Amino acid sequence: MGNIIFVLGFVVGSVLGSFVKAIADRSLGKKSFWGRSYCPKCRHKLAWYDLFPVVSYIYLRGKCRYCHKKIGIEYLVVEVMMGILVGFLFWQSFKNFQFSDFSFQSIFNFQFSVTLLDLLLKIFFITTLAVLFLTDLKKMFIPDRVVLPAIWIGLIFLSLITLYKIGYLYYYLSQSPVGRLLLPLHSEYFQRHAIILAQPLFYGILMGFLIGGFFLSLIIVTSGKGMGGGDVKLGAFMGLVLGFPQAIFAVVLSFLIGAIFAVALIISGKKHFGQTIPFGPFLVLGSLIMLFWGNQIVDWYLHIGI
Ligand SMILES: [Zn+2]
């Protein structure tokens, strides 16, 4: 079962991968996000059968069907990487799910629908991070027209998930005589638990401001060396979605990976001290690590008790 779930996720991820590549290219080229895909060399519009991720690239041997010029390997790499990330995410989300007693009814099962909403938010998170990874890596550019809508969509998404959970709690309690005694006017139970359910949203917003603000203060202190306004917005986005304490761990991890990478570049002579490298890709790596293994890392950290 696990393999089928991974393959399903891989297909979804690779489709998103070609979307990621298109949005990243169009952001860097300051082009409209709308309109059909076209060959970057001859600008010929692509047909639906040219758009199968991975498969089309391999079938056409990395060449355009119309002008036969080589299409960069980057298209394939982005599609495969996104496939692996989303495939792994699917596997992680559903590996403990019992599909044997699955029916159409169970889509309306509370636990399953929460897992599904959570999965959608994570897919959105990975997709956005992948676009920003590419644009920052290539041109040290984090486009506002990607990161700003992403913050708003993330906020709306988190709010809807929170409302859904609280709404379900209310509905569930109102179904039984005992439950009705736990509702407002009789008891504080519902309010207390609603606040607990709203915590990821509150902590997300708090983390968004905290990490965005932290990066902003770094820019002010270092007078803009090493970090830019794009990192502030990316920091706010990852703070919002990862929440507390995962977002803080993600930032620490980003600095660690970035430092190791910078030292490696200096030792190998590819860069010299003081030269800037984009920080966004490291924020993306730190965020992905925390998205996939956040709970284990936090548990491990609490156990070693520093
Ligand atoms: Zn072409």
mmCIF file of N, CA and C in Angstrom, residues 23-132:
data_model
loop_
_atom_site.group_PDB
_atom_site.id
_atom_site.type_symbol
_atom_site.label_atom_id
_atom_site.label_comp_id
_atom_site.label_asym_id
_atom_site.label_seq_id
_atom_site.Cartn_x
_atom_site.Cartn_y
_atom_site.Cartn_z
ATOM 1 N N ILE A 23 6.380 28.913 -13.018
ATOM 2 C CA ILE A 23 6.184 30.112 -12.190
ATOM 3 C C ILE A 23 7.537 30.760 -11.865
ATOM 4 N N ALA A 24 8.551 29.936 -11.563
ATOM 5 C CA ALA A 24 9.879 30.473 -11.243
ATOM 6 C C ALA A 24 10.447 31.213 -12.456
ATOM 7 N N ASP A 25 10.375 30.595 -13.645
ATOM 8 C CA ASP A 25 10.895 31.233 -14.862
ATOM 9 C C ASP A 25 10.155 32.527 -15.167
ATOM 10 N N ARG A 26 8.822 32.479 -15.030
ATOM 11 C CA ARG A 26 8.032 33.668 -15.349
ATOM 12 C C ARG A 26 8.266 34.772 -14.324
ATOM 13 N N SER A 27 8.553 34.402 -13.061
ATOM 14 C CA SER A 27 8.885 35.414 -12.046
ATOM 15 C C SER A 27 10.189 36.106 -12.413
ATOM 16 N N LEU A 28 11.189 35.306 -12.815
ATOM 17 C CA LEU A 28 12.498 35.875 -13.136
ATOM 18 C C LEU A 28 12.441 36.697 -14.415
ATOM 19 N N GLY A 29 11.583 36.268 -15.359
ATOM 20 C CA GLY A 29 11.460 36.992 -16.628
ATOM 21 C C GLY A 29 10.452 38.124 -16.558
ATOM 22 N N LYS A 30 9.889 38.359 -15.343
ATOM 23 C CA LYS A 30 8.869 39.399 -15.144
ATOM 24 C C LYS A 30 7.716 39.225 -16.132
ATOM 25 N N LYS A 31 7.333 37.969 -16.358
ATOM 26 C CA LYS A 31 6.233 37.696 -17.291
ATOM 27 C C LYS A 31 4.977 37.331 -16.522
ATOM 28 N N SER A 32 3.846 37.374 -17.229
ATOM 29 C CA SER A 32 2.567 37.029 -16.615
ATOM 30 C C SER A 32 2.550 35.558 -16.223
ATOM 31 N N PHE A 33 1.881 35.260 -15.081
ATOM 32 C CA PHE A 33 1.747 33.868 -14.648
ATOM 33 C C PHE A 33 0.698 33.136 -15.484
ATOM 34 N N TRP A 34 -0.149 33.896 -16.174
ATOM 35 C CA TRP A 34 -1.254 33.281 -16.903
ATOM 36 C C TRP A 34 -0.811 32.929 -18.310
ATOM 37 N N GLY A 35 -1.617 32.138 -18.958
ATOM 38 C CA GLY A 35 -1.329 31.765 -20.345
ATOM 39 C C GLY A 35 -0.664 30.411 -20.428
ATOM 40 N N ARG A 36 -0.764 29.808 -21.609
ATOM 41 C CA ARG A 36 -0.290 28.451 -21.821
ATOM 42 C C ARG A 36 1.229 28.363 -21.767
ATOM 43 N N SER A 37 1.726 27.164 -21.497
ATOM 44 C CA SER A 37 3.170 26.923 -21.496
ATOM 45 C C SER A 37 3.699 26.939 -22.922
ATOM 46 N N TYR A 38 4.944 27.408 -23.057
ATOM 47 C CA TYR A 38 5.551 27.451 -24.381
ATOM 48 C C TYR A 38 7.010 27.045 -24.284
ATOM 49 N N CYS A 39 7.591 26.706 -25.427
ATOM 50 C CA CYS A 39 9.008 26.335 -25.470
ATOM 51 C C CYS A 39 9.850 27.570 -25.183
ATOM 52 N N PRO A 40 10.819 27.467 -24.248
ATOM 53 C CA PRO A 40 11.630 28.651 -23.921
ATOM 54 C C PRO A 40 12.506 29.106 -25.105
ATOM 55 N N LYS A 41 12.744 28.219 -26.063
ATOM 56 C CA LYS A 41 13.624 28.566 -27.189
ATOM 57 C C LYS A 41 12.833 29.159 -28.358
ATOM 58 N N CYS A 42 11.828 28.425 -28.849
ATOM 59 C CA CYS A 42 11.129 28.889 -30.065
ATOM 60 C C CYS A 42 9.757 29.505 -29.758
ATOM 61 N N ARG A 43 9.334 29.478 -28.478
ATOM 62 C CA ARG A 43 8.085 30.087 -28.040
ATOM 63 C C ARG A 43 6.852 29.399 -28.625
ATOM 64 N N HIS A 44 7.032 28.222 -29.215
ATOM 65 C CA HIS A 44 5.889 27.484 -29.726
ATOM 66 C C HIS A 44 5.042 27.038 -28.535
ATOM 67 N N LYS A 45 3.722 27.250 -28.622
ATOM 68 C CA LYS A 45 2.835 26.807 -27.536
ATOM 69 C C LYS A 45 2.873 25.287 -27.438
ATOM 70 N N LEU A 46 2.866 24.788 -26.209
ATOM 71 C CA LEU A 46 2.961 23.343 -26.027
ATOM 72 C C LEU A 46 1.566 22.718 -26.017
ATOM 73 N N ALA A 47 1.471 21.534 -26.626
ATOM 74 C CA ALA A 47 0.197 20.810 -26.637
ATOM 75 C C ALA A 47 0.059 20.021 -25.340
ATOM 76 N N TRP A 48 -1.150 19.536 -25.068
ATOM 77 C CA TRP A 48 -1.387 18.823 -23.804
ATOM 78 C C TRP A 48 -0.464 17.614 -23.676
ATOM 79 N N TYR A 49 -0.156 16.977 -24.838
ATOM 80 C CA TYR A 49 0.668 15.766 -24.764
ATOM 81 C C TYR A 49 2.150 16.091 -24.579
ATOM 82 N N ASP A 50 2.505 17.378 -24.615
ATOM 83 C CA ASP A 50 3.891 17.765 -24.307
ATOM 84 C C ASP A 50 4.060 18.014 -22.814
ATOM 85 N N LEU A 51 2.936 18.002 -22.098
ATOM 86 C CA LEU A 51 2.971 18.515 -20.726
ATOM 87 C C LEU A 51 2.995 17.422 -19.657
ATOM 88 N N PHE A 52 3.106 16.144 -20.063
ATOM 89 C CA PHE A 52 3.237 15.101 -19.061
ATOM 90 C C PHE A 52 4.579 15.252 -18.367
ATOM 91 N N PRO A 53 4.561 15.496 -17.057
ATOM 92 C CA PRO A 53 5.844 15.678 -16.388
ATOM 93 C C PRO A 53 6.702 14.417 -16.496
ATOM 94 N N VAL A 54 7.987 14.588 -16.489
ATOM 95 C CA VAL A 54 8.982 13.516 -16.550
ATOM 96 C C VAL A 54 8.847 12.703 -17.848
ATOM 97 N N VAL A 55 7.648 12.135 -18.092
ATOM 98 C CA VAL A 55 7.445 11.258 -19.250
ATOM 99 C C VAL A 55 7.710 11.999 -20.561
ATOM 100 N N SER A 56 7.128 13.199 -20.719
ATOM 101 C CA SER A 56 7.323 13.968 -21.952
ATOM 102 C C SER A 56 8.798 14.270 -22.180
ATOM 103 N N TYR A 57 9.465 14.646 -21.094
ATOM 104 C CA TYR A 57 10.883 15.013 -21.202
ATOM 105 C C TYR A 57 11.701 13.828 -21.691
ATOM 106 N N ILE A 58 11.456 12.655 -21.106
ATOM 107 C CA ILE A 58 12.228 11.471 -21.485
ATOM 108 C C ILE A 58 11.858 11.025 -22.908
ATOM 109 N N TYR A 59 10.575 11.063 -23.225
ATOM 110 C CA TYR A 59 10.109 10.645 -24.556
ATOM 111 C C TYR A 59 10.726 11.523 -25.650
ATOM 112 N N LEU A 60 10.803 12.827 -25.395
ATOM 113 C CA LEU A 60 11.358 13.757 -26.396
ATOM 114 C C LEU A 60 12.873 13.910 -26.233
ATOM 115 N N ARG A 61 13.462 13.102 -25.370
ATOM 116 C CA ARG A 61 14.899 13.113 -25.070
ATOM 117 C C ARG A 61 15.404 14.528 -24.764
ATOM 118 N N GLY A 62 14.621 15.266 -23.989
ATOM 119 C CA GLY A 62 15.039 16.592 -23.552
ATOM 120 C C GLY A 62 15.093 17.627 -24.653
ATOM 121 N N LYS A 63 14.367 17.347 -25.774
ATOM 122 C CA LYS A 63 14.361 18.325 -26.869
ATOM 123 C C LYS A 63 12.947 18.818 -27.133
ATOM 124 N N CYS A 64 12.849 20.029 -27.662
ATOM 125 C CA CYS A 64 11.543 20.581 -28.030
ATOM 126 C C CYS A 64 11.018 19.823 -29.245
ATOM 127 N N ARG A 65 9.719 19.481 -29.221
ATOM 128 C CA ARG A 65 9.109 18.748 -30.333
ATOM 129 C C ARG A 65 9.109 19.583 -31.612
ATOM 130 N N TYR A 66 9.109 20.915 -31.455
ATOM 131 C CA TYR A 66 8.905 21.792 -32.606
ATOM 132 C C TYR A 66 10.223 22.303 -33.194
ATOM 133 N N CYS A 67 11.153 22.770 -32.324
ATOM 134 C CA CYS A 67 12.392 23.335 -32.868
ATOM 135 C C CYS A 67 13.581 22.400 -32.623
ATOM 136 N N HIS A 68 13.354 21.301 -31.898
ATOM 137 C CA HIS A 68 14.379 20.286 -31.643
ATOM 138 C C HIS A 68 15.588 20.802 -30.886
ATOM 139 N N LYS A 69 15.466 21.997 -30.308
ATOM 140 C CA LYS A 69 16.576 22.485 -29.481
ATOM 141 C C LYS A 69 16.502 21.805 -28.115
ATOM 142 N N LYS A 70 17.657 21.732 -27.470
ATOM 143 C CA LYS A 70 17.712 21.082 -26.150
ATOM 144 C C LYS A 70 16.989 21.913 -25.096
ATOM 145 N N ILE A 71 16.184 21.237 -24.278
ATOM 146 C CA ILE A 71 15.534 21.896 -23.143
ATOM 147 C C ILE A 71 16.355 21.526 -21.910
ATOM 148 N N GLY A 72 16.655 22.516 -21.068
ATOM 149 C CA GLY A 72 17.541 22.280 -19.926
ATOM 150 C C GLY A 72 17.106 21.100 -19.070
ATOM 151 N N ILE A 73 18.086 20.415 -18.511
ATOM 152 C CA ILE A 73 17.844 19.263 -17.629
ATOM 153 C C ILE A 73 17.096 19.712 -16.376
ATOM 154 N N GLU A 74 17.154 21.038 -16.091
ATOM 155 C CA GLU A 74 16.513 21.593 -14.915
ATOM 156 C C GLU A 74 15.016 21.240 -14.849
ATOM 157 N N TYR A 75 14.358 21.227 -16.015
ATOM 158 C CA TYR A 75 12.926 20.874 -16.040
ATOM 159 C C TYR A 75 12.716 19.497 -15.429
ATOM 160 N N LEU A 76 13.540 18.554 -15.888
ATOM 161 C CA LEU A 76 13.412 17.174 -15.397
ATOM 162 C C LEU A 76 13.745 17.105 -13.905
ATOM 163 N N VAL A 77 14.839 17.794 -13.514
ATOM 164 C CA VAL A 77 15.274 17.743 -12.107
ATOM 165 C C VAL A 77 14.180 18.287 -11.181
ATOM 166 N N VAL A 78 13.577 19.427 -11.567
ATOM 167 C CA VAL A 78 12.538 20.026 -10.716
ATOM 168 C C VAL A 78 11.329 19.100 -10.620
ATOM 169 N N GLU A 79 10.936 18.495 -11.750
ATOM 170 C CA GLU A 79 9.775 17.599 -11.735
ATOM 171 C C GLU A 79 10.039 16.369 -10.862
ATOM 172 N N VAL A 80 11.239 15.797 -11.003
ATOM 173 C CA VAL A 80 11.571 14.600 -10.215
ATOM 174 C C VAL A 80 11.677 14.951 -8.730
ATOM 175 N N MET A 81 12.336 16.077 -8.423
ATOM 176 C CA MET A 81 12.485 16.472 -7.016
ATOM 177 C C MET A 81 11.125 16.720 -6.367
ATOM 178 N N MET A 82 10.259 17.445 -7.068
ATOM 179 C CA MET A 82 8.914 17.699 -6.528
ATOM 180 C C MET A 82 8.143 16.395 -6.380
ATOM 181 N N GLY A 83 8.346 15.480 -7.339
ATOM 182 C CA GLY A 83 7.700 14.170 -7.251
ATOM 183 C C GLY A 83 8.129 13.433 -5.989
ATOM 184 N N ILE A 84 9.426 13.436 -5.727
ATOM 185 C CA ILE A 84 9.949 12.739 -4.544
ATOM 186 C C ILE A 84 9.421 13.394 -3.258
ATOM 187 N N LEU A 85 9.448 14.725 -3.207
ATOM 188 C CA LEU A 85 9.001 15.426 -1.994
ATOM 189 C C LEU A 85 7.529 15.146 -1.694
ATOM 190 N N VAL A 86 6.682 15.298 -2.716
ATOM 191 C CA VAL A 86 5.248 15.097 -2.476
ATOM 192 C C VAL A 86 4.941 13.605 -2.283
ATOM 193 N N GLY A 87 5.660 12.738 -2.993
ATOM 194 C CA GLY A 87 5.506 11.298 -2.794
ATOM 195 C C GLY A 87 5.816 10.916 -1.356
ATOM 196 N N PHE A 88 6.917 11.441 -0.842
ATOM 197 C CA PHE A 88 7.304 11.168 0.537
ATOM 198 C C PHE A 88 6.257 11.721 1.514
ATOM 199 N N LEU A 89 5.753 12.914 1.202
ATOM 200 C CA LEU A 89 4.728 13.541 2.044
ATOM 201 C C LEU A 89 3.465 12.671 2.098
ATOM 202 N N PHE A 90 3.034 12.168 0.928
ATOM 203 C CA PHE A 90 1.852 11.281 0.867
ATOM 204 C C PHE A 90 2.101 10.048 1.726
ATOM 205 N N TRP A 91 3.267 9.458 1.515
ATOM 206 C CA TRP A 91 3.606 8.237 2.250
ATOM 207 C C TRP A 91 3.563 8.491 3.747
ATOM 208 N N GLN A 92 4.164 9.627 4.163
ATOM 209 C CA GLN A 92 4.221 9.960 5.587
ATOM 210 C C GLN A 92 2.820 10.222 6.159
ATOM 211 N N SER A 93 1.963 10.869 5.363
ATOM 212 C CA SER A 93 0.636 11.228 5.856
ATOM 213 C C SER A 93 -0.284 10.023 5.978
ATOM 214 N N PHE A 94 -0.118 9.032 5.065
ATOM 215 C CA PHE A 94 -1.096 7.952 4.999
ATOM 216 C C PHE A 94 -0.551 6.585 5.375
ATOM 217 N N LYS A 95 0.707 6.513 5.798
ATOM 218 C CA LYS A 95 1.271 5.184 6.045
ATOM 219 C C LYS A 95 0.535 4.451 7.172
ATOM 220 N N ASN A 96 -0.054 5.203 8.102
ATOM 221 C CA ASN A 96 -0.758 4.552 9.214
ATOM 222 C C ASN A 96 -2.265 4.512 9.007
ATOM 223 N N PHE A 97 -2.693 4.895 7.796
ATOM 224 C CA PHE A 97 -4.125 4.978 7.550
ATOM 225 C C PHE A 97 -4.665 3.644 7.068
ATOM 226 N N GLN A 98 -5.804 3.218 7.640
ATOM 227 C CA GLN A 98 -6.388 1.929 7.238
ATOM 228 C C GLN A 98 -7.287 2.108 6.022
ATOM 229 N N PHE A 99 -6.769 1.744 4.834
ATOM 230 C CA PHE A 99 -7.572 1.905 3.627
ATOM 231 C C PHE A 99 -8.532 0.734 3.435
ATOM 232 N N SER A 100 -8.307 -0.343 4.223
ATOM 233 C CA SER A 100 -9.156 -1.528 4.058
ATOM 234 C C SER A 100 -10.619 -1.203 4.376
ATOM 235 N N ASP A 101 -10.843 -0.363 5.396
ATOM 236 C CA ASP A 101 -12.225 -0.006 5.695
ATOM 237 C C ASP A 101 -12.569 1.383 5.157
ATOM 238 N N PHE A 102 -11.926 1.702 4.022
ATOM 239 C CA PHE A 102 -12.192 2.995 3.398
ATOM 240 C C PHE A 102 -13.481 2.933 2.570
ATOM 241 N N SER A 103 -14.297 3.958 2.689
ATOM 242 C CA SER A 103 -15.465 4.060 1.828
ATOM 243 C C SER A 103 -15.669 5.537 1.539
ATOM 244 N N PHE A 104 -16.556 5.827 0.629
ATOM 245 C CA PHE A 104 -16.793 7.233 0.296
ATOM 246 C C PHE A 104 -17.231 7.997 1.546
ATOM 247 N N GLN A 105 -18.010 7.310 2.398
ATOM 248 C CA GLN A 105 -18.468 7.913 3.649
ATOM 249 C C GLN A 105 -17.310 8.422 4.503
ATOM 250 N N SER A 106 -16.193 7.669 4.479
ATOM 251 C CA SER A 106 -15.109 7.995 5.410
ATOM 252 C C SER A 106 -14.378 9.281 5.020
ATOM 253 N N ILE A 107 -14.660 9.817 3.801
ATOM 254 C CA ILE A 107 -14.111 11.121 3.460
ATOM 255 C C ILE A 107 -14.669 12.151 4.434
ATOM 256 N N PHE A 108 -15.898 11.868 4.901
ATOM 257 C CA PHE A 108 -16.529 12.795 5.828
ATOM 258 C C PHE A 108 -16.160 12.467 7.266
ATOM 259 N N ASN A 109 -15.354 11.426 7.414
ATOM 260 C CA ASN A 109 -14.814 11.100 8.727
ATOM 261 C C ASN A 109 -13.901 12.244 9.149
ATOM 262 N N PHE A 110 -14.059 12.680 10.377
ATOM 263 C CA PHE A 110 -13.363 13.886 10.823
ATOM 264 C C PHE A 110 -11.842 13.743 10.716
ATOM 265 N N GLN A 111 -11.325 12.632 11.251
ATOM 266 C CA GLN A 111 -9.876 12.437 11.273
ATOM 267 C C GLN A 111 -9.300 12.448 9.860
ATOM 268 N N PHE A 112 -10.008 11.760 8.941
ATOM 269 C CA PHE A 112 -9.523 11.682 7.569
ATOM 270 C C PHE A 112 -9.552 13.051 6.893
ATOM 271 N N SER A 113 -10.622 13.801 7.100
ATOM 272 C CA SER A 113 -10.713 15.097 6.435
ATOM 273 C C SER A 113 -9.680 16.075 6.984
ATOM 274 N N VAL A 114 -9.362 15.975 8.285
ATOM 275 C CA VAL A 114 -8.319 16.844 8.845
ATOM 276 C C VAL A 114 -6.958 16.485 8.249
ATOM 277 N N THR A 115 -6.699 15.165 8.121
ATOM 278 C CA THR A 115 -5.449 14.722 7.493
ATOM 279 C C THR A 115 -5.337 15.262 6.074
ATOM 280 N N LEU A 116 -6.463 15.237 5.349
ATOM 281 C CA LEU A 116 -6.491 15.690 3.963
ATOM 282 C C LEU A 116 -6.222 17.199 3.858
ATOM 283 N N LEU A 117 -6.871 17.989 4.732
ATOM 284 C CA LEU A 117 -6.669 19.437 4.727
ATOM 285 C C LEU A 117 -5.222 19.778 5.075
ATOM 286 N N ASP A 118 -4.697 19.056 6.061
ATOM 287 C CA ASP A 118 -3.326 19.233 6.489
ATOM 288 C C ASP A 118 -2.355 18.926 5.338
ATOM 289 N N LEU A 119 -2.684 17.863 4.594
ATOM 290 C CA LEU A 119 -1.867 17.465 3.452
ATOM 291 C C LEU A 119 -1.880 18.560 2.380
ATOM 292 N N LEU A 120 -3.061 19.121 2.113
ATOM 293 C CA LEU A 120 -3.181 20.183 1.114
ATOM 294 C C LEU A 120 -2.320 21.388 1.492
ATOM 295 N N LEU A 121 -2.373 21.763 2.775
ATOM 296 C CA LEU A 121 -1.575 22.908 3.236
ATOM 297 C C LEU A 121 -0.083 22.616 3.049
ATOM 298 N N LYS A 122 0.328 21.377 3.345
ATOM 299 C CA LYS A 122 1.741 21.020 3.212
ATOM 300 C C LYS A 122 2.171 21.001 1.736
ATOM 301 N N ILE A 123 1.288 20.512 0.853
ATOM 302 C CA ILE A 123 1.606 20.521 -0.580
ATOM 303 C C ILE A 123 1.788 21.964 -1.051
ATOM 304 N N PHE A 124 0.889 22.835 -0.604
ATOM 305 C CA PHE A 124 0.980 24.248 -0.954
ATOM 306 C C PHE A 124 2.296 24.845 -0.443
ATOM 307 N N PHE A 125 2.666 24.492 0.773
ATOM 308 C CA PHE A 125 3.901 24.975 1.395
ATOM 309 C C PHE A 125 5.118 24.540 0.564
ATOM 310 N N ILE A 126 5.185 23.242 0.236
ATOM 311 C CA ILE A 126 6.317 22.708 -0.526
ATOM 312 C C ILE A 126 6.405 23.369 -1.902
ATOM 313 N N THR A 127 5.258 23.513 -2.566
ATOM 314 C CA THR A 127 5.227 24.097 -3.910
ATOM 315 C C THR A 127 5.758 25.531 -3.891
ATOM 316 N N THR A 128 5.276 26.322 -2.932
ATOM 317 C CA THR A 128 5.720 27.712 -2.821
ATOM 318 C C THR A 128 7.222 27.771 -2.510
ATOM 319 N N LEU A 129 7.665 26.952 -1.561
ATOM 320 C CA LEU A 129 9.088 26.948 -1.195
ATOM 321 C C LEU A 129 9.953 26.585 -2.399
ATOM 322 N N ALA A 130 9.471 25.636 -3.217
ATOM 323 C CA ALA A 130 10.257 25.210 -4.384
ATOM 324 C C ALA A 130 10.443 26.360 -5.368
ATOM 325 N N VAL A 131 9.381 27.144 -5.584
ATOM 326 C CA VAL A 131 9.488 28.300 -6.494
ATOM 327 C C VAL A 131 10.522 29.287 -5.958
ATOM 328 N N LEU A 132 10.425 29.601 -4.651
ATOM 329 C CA LEU A 132 11.319 30.600 -4.055
ATOM 330 C C LEU A 132 12.761 30.090 -4.015
#
